[in-house]
Tab-separated table of C-alpha atoms in Angstrom:
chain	number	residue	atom	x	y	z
A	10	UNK	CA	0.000	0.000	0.000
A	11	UNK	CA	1.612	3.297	-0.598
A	12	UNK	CA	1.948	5.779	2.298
A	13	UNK	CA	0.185	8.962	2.767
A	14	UNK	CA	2.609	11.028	1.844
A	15	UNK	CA	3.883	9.137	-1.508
A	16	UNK	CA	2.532	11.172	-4.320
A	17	UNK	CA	4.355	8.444	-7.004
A	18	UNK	CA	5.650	5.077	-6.423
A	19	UNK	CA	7.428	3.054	-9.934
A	20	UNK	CA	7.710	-0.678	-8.882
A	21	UNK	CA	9.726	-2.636	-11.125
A	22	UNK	CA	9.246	-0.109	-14.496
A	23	UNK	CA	10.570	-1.524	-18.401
A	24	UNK	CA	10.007	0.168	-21.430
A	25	UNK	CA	11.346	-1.992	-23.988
A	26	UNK	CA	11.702	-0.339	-27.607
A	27	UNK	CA	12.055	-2.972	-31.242
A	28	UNK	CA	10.031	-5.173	-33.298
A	29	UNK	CA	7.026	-6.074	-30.867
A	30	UNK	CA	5.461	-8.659	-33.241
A	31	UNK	CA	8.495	-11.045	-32.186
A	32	UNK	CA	7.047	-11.879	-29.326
A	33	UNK	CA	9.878	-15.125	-28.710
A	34	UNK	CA	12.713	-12.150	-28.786
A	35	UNK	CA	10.801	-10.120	-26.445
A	36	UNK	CA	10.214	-12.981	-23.826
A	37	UNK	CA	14.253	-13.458	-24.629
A	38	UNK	CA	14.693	-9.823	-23.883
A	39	UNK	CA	13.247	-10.197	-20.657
A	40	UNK	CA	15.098	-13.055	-20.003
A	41	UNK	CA	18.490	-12.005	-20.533
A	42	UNK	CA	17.733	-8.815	-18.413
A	43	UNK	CA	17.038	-10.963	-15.525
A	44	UNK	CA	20.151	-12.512	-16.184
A	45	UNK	CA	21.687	-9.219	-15.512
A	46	UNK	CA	22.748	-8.469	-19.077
A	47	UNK	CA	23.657	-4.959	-20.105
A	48	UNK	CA	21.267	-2.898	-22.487
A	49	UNK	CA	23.570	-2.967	-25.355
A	50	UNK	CA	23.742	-6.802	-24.981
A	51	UNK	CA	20.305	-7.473	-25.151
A	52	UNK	CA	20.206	-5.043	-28.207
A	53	UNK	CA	22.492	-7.015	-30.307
A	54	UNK	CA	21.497	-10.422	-29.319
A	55	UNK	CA	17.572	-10.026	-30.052
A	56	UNK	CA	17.115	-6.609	-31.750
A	57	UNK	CA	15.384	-4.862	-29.009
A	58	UNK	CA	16.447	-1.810	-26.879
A	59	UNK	CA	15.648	-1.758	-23.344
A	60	UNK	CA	15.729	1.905	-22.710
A	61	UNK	CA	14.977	1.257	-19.357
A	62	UNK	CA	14.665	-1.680	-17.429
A	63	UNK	CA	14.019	-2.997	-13.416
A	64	UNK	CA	13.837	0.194	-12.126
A	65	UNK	CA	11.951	1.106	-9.100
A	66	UNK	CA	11.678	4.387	-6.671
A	67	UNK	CA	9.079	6.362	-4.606
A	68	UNK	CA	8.675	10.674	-4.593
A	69	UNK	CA	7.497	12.305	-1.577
A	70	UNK	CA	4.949	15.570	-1.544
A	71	UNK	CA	6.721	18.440	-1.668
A	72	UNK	CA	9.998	16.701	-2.960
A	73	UNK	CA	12.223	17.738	-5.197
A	74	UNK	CA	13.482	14.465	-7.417
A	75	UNK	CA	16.524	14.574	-10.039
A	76	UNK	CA	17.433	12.018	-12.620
A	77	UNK	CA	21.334	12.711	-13.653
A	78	UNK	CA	22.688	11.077	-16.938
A	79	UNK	CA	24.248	10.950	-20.001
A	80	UNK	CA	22.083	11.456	-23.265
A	81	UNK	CA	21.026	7.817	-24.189
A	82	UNK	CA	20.907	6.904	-20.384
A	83	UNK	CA	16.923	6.245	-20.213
A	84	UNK	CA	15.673	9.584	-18.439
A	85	UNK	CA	13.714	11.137	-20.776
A	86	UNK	CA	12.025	7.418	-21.295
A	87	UNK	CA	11.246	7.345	-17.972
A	88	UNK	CA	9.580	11.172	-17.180
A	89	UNK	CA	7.423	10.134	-20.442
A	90	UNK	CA	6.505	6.720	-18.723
A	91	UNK	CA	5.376	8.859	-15.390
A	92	UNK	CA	2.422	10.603	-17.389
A	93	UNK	CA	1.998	7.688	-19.954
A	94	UNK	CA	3.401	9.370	-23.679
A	95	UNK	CA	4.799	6.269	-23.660
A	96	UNK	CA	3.574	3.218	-22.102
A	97	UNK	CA	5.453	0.948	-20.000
A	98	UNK	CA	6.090	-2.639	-21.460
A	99	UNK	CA	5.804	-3.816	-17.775
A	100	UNK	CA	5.322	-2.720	-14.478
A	101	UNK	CA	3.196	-0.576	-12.082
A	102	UNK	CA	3.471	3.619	-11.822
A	103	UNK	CA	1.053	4.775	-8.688
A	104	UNK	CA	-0.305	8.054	-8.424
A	105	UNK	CA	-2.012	8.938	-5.208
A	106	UNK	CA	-2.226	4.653	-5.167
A	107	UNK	CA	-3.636	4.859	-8.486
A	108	UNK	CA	-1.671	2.493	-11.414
A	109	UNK	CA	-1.948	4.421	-14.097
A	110	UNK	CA	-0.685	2.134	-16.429
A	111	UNK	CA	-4.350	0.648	-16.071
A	112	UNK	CA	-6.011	4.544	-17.304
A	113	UNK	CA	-8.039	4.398	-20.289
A	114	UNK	CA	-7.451	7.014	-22.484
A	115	UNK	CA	-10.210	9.561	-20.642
A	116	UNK	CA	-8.634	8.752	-17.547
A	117	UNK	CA	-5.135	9.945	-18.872
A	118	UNK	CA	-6.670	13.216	-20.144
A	119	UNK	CA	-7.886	14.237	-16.992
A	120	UNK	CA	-4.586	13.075	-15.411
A	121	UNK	CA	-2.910	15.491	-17.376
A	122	UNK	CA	-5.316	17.831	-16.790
A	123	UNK	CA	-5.651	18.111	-13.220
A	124	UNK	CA	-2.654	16.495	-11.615
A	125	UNK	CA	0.524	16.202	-13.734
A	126	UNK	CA	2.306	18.630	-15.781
A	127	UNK	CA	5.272	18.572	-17.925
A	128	UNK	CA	8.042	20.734	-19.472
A	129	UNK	CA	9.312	19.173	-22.444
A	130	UNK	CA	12.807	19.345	-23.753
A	131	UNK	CA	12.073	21.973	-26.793
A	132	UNK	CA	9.579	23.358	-24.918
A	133	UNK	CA	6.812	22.528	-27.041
A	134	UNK	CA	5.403	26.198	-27.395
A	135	UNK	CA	2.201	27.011	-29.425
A	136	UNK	CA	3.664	29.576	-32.133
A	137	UNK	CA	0.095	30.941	-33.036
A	138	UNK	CA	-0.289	32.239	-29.026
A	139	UNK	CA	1.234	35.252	-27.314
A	140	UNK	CA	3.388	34.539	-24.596
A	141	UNK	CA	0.297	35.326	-22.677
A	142	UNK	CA	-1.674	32.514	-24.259
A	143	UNK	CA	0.866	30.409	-24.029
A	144	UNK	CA	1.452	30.688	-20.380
A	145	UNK	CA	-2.813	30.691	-19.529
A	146	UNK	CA	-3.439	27.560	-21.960
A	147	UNK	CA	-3.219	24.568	-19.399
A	148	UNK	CA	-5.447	26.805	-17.394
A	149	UNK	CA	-7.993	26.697	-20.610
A	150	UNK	CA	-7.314	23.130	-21.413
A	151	UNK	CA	-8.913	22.677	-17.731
A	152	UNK	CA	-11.826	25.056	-18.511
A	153	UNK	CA	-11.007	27.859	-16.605
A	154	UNK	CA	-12.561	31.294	-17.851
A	155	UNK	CA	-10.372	33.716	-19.516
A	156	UNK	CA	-10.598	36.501	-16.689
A	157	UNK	CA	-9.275	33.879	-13.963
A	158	UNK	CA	-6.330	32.375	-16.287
A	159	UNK	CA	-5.527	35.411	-17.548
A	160	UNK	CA	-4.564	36.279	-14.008
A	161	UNK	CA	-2.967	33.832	-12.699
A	162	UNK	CA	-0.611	33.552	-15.419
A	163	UNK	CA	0.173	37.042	-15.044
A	164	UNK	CA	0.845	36.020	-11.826
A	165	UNK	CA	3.349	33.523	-13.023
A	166	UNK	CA	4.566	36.072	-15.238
A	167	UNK	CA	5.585	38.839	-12.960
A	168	UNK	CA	7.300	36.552	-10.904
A	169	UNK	CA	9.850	35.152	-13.697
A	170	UNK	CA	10.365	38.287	-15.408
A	171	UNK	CA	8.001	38.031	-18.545
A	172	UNK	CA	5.052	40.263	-17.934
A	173	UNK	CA	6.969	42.925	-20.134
A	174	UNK	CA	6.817	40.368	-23.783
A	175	UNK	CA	3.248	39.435	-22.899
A	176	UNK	CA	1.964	40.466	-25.873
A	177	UNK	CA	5.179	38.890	-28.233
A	178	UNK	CA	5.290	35.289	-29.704
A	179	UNK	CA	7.638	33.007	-29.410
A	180	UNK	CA	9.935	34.042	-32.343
A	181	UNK	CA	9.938	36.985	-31.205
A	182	UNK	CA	11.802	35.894	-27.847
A	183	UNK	CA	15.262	34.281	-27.187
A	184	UNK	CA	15.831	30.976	-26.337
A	185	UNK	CA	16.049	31.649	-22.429
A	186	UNK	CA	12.966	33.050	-22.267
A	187	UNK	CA	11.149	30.380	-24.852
A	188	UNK	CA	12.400	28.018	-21.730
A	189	UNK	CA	10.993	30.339	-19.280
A	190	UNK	CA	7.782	30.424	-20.676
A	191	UNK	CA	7.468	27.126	-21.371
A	192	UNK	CA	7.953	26.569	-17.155
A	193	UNK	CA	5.704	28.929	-15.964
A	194	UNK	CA	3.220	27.289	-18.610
A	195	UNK	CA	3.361	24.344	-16.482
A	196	UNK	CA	3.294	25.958	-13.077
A	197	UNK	CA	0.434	27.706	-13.889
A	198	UNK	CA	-1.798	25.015	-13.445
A	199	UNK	CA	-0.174	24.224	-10.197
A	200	UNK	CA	-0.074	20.185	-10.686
A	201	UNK	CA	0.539	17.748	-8.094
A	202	UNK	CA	3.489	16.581	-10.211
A	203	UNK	CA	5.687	18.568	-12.599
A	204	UNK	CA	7.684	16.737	-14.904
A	205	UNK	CA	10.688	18.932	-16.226
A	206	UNK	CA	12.343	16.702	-19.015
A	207	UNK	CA	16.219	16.650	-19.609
A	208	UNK	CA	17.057	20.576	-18.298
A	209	UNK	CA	20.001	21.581	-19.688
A	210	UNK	CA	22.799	24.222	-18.707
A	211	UNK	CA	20.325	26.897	-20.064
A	212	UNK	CA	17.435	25.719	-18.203
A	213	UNK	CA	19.557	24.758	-15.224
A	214	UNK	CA	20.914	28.814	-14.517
A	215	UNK	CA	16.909	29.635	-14.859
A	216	UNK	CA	15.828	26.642	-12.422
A	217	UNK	CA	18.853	27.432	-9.569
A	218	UNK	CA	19.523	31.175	-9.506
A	219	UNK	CA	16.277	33.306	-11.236
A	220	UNK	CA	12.935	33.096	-9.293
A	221	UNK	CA	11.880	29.614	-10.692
A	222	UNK	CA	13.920	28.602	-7.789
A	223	UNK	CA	11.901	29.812	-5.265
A	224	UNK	CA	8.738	28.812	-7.081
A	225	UNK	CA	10.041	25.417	-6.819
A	226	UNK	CA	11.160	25.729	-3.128
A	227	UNK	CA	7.331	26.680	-2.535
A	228	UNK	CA	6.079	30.139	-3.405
A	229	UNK	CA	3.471	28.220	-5.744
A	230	UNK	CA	4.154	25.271	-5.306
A	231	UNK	CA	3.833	24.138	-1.742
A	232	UNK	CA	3.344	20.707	-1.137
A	233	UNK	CA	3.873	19.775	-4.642
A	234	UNK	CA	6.351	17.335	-5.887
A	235	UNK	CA	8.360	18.088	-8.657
A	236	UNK	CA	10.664	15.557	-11.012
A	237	UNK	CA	13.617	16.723	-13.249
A	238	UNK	CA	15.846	15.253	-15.741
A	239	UNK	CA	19.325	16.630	-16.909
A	240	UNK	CA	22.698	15.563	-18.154
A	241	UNK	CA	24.102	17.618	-15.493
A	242	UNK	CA	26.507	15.282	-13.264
A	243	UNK	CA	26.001	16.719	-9.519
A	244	UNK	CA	30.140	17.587	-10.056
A	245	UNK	CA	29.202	19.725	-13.222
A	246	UNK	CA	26.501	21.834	-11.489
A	247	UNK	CA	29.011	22.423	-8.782
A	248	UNK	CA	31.397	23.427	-11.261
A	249	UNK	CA	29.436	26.019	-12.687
A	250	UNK	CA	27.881	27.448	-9.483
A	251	UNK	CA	31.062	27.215	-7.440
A	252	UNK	CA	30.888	26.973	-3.267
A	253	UNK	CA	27.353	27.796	-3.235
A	254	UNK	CA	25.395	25.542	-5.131
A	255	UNK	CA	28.370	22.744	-3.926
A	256	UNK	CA	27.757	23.584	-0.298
A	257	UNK	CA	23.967	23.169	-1.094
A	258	UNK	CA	24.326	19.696	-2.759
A	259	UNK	CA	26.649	18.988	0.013
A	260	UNK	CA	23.963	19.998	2.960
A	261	UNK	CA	20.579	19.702	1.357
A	262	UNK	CA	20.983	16.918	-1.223
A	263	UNK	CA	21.237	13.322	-0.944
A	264	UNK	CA	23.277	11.155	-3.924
A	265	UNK	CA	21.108	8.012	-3.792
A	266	UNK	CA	21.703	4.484	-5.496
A	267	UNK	CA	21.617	4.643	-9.132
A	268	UNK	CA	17.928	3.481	-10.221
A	269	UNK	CA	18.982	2.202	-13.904
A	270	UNK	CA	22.157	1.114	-15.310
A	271	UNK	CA	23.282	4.578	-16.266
A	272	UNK	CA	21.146	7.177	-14.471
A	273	UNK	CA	21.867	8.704	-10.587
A	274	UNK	CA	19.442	10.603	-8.168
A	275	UNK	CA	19.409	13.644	-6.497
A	276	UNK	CA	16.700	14.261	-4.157
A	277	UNK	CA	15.641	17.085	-1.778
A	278	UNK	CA	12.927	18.036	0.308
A	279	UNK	CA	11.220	21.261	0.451
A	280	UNK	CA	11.417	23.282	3.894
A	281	UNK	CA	7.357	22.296	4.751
């Protein structure tokens, strides 16, 4: 049973990737990963690429939850699993004790809607909307009238420096604040869970130092649990932030067990 304060639990998550018809190299896939065989073997002895495989670990409310690796390691593969883009091959994710892998498509929807957010890598920004209507359209998507999202991403807006390009669309913004907008798109709706998919150095100065950081650390987010992806080794981030952000990985941070073959976690808990 999960506990109370366990807003996602992945038990024993695979996402295998190759010709699914062949179901006798599939069961062999399976098999050879129990044998403890590395991705790349299973790859070139049946054909299929298990992007992630085995892997198994809990978020708390109001916890902050980091996936470090390399490109290729399997994070992106697994934020994607977490609201279902794509679906697991096998295993169990719980939401609020809820296995989503069993949500029908409806159920999904409103899962997206209402609980779970997500910041994808490119951003995904709609080029037809003002940064305005980009930042307000989860907030539509939900059904919220236009007076009401209108404000609150204004609110969002003020806060991370972008009420002055309201009116501009996204080609008419650099790349920072494309990445910008594309956050506070996603903390508008203030979700449960916010997925932020493989941040990179860009994203990473926006997320630490500008006032996403203390959205995260619970200005709008209180209570809410937030997962994040990035190629940034814990040694690299200290690198470029020097004693500070060191000292804070140091005293706030804990390096836990690796969950896949190639990916580490970083976790931290909000002051609550």
């Amino acid at each position: 049973m999960q506990e109370k304060d366990t807003v996602l639990e992945v038990k024993n998550l695979y996402k295998l990737f190759g010709p699914y018809d062949f179901l006798d190299e599939r069961k062999a896939a399976f098999k050879l990963l129990e044998l403890g065989a590395s991705r790349m073997d299973v790859m070139e002895t049946t054909g299929i690429m298990a992007a992630i495989s085995d892997v198994s670990f809990s978020v708390k409310r109001g916890e902050l939850f980091v996936l470090i690796g390399l490109s290729g390691s399997g994070k992106s593969t697994i934020v994607r699993c977490l609201n279902m883009l794509h679906k697991p091959t096998k295993g169990e994710i719980l939401i609020d004790g809820e296995d989503i892998t069993k949500y029908n498509e409806k159920q999904l929807q409103e899962l997206r809607r209402t609980k779970v957010s997500m910041v994808f890598q490119n951003g995904g920004l709609l080029s037809h909307r003002d940064v305005l209507g980009n930042v307000a359209y989860g907030l539509e998507v939900r059904g919220v009238g236009k007076e009401e999202r209108e404000a609150r991403a204004t609110q969002i807006m003020d806060l991370v420096g972008l009420s002055s390009c309201a009116d501009l669309y996204p080609n008419q913004v650099s790349a920072s604040m494309m990445q910008r907008i594309a956050v506070s798109r996603a903390f508008a709706v203030n979700p449960d869970l916010l997925l932020m998919d493989d941040l990179g150095t860009e994203m990473v100065t926006t997320f630490v130092q500008s006032a996403l950081y203390q959205i995260i650390n619970g200005r709008l987010l209180e209570k809410k649990s937030t997962i994040v992806s990035t190629n940034l080794m814990p040694e690299a981030i200290a690198q470029r932030y020097s004693g500070q952000i060191a000292s804070r990985i140091e005293g706030e941070y804990q390096l836990l067990p690796f969950v896949g073959e190639d990916i580490r976690v970083l976790k931290k808990k909000r002051g609550l």
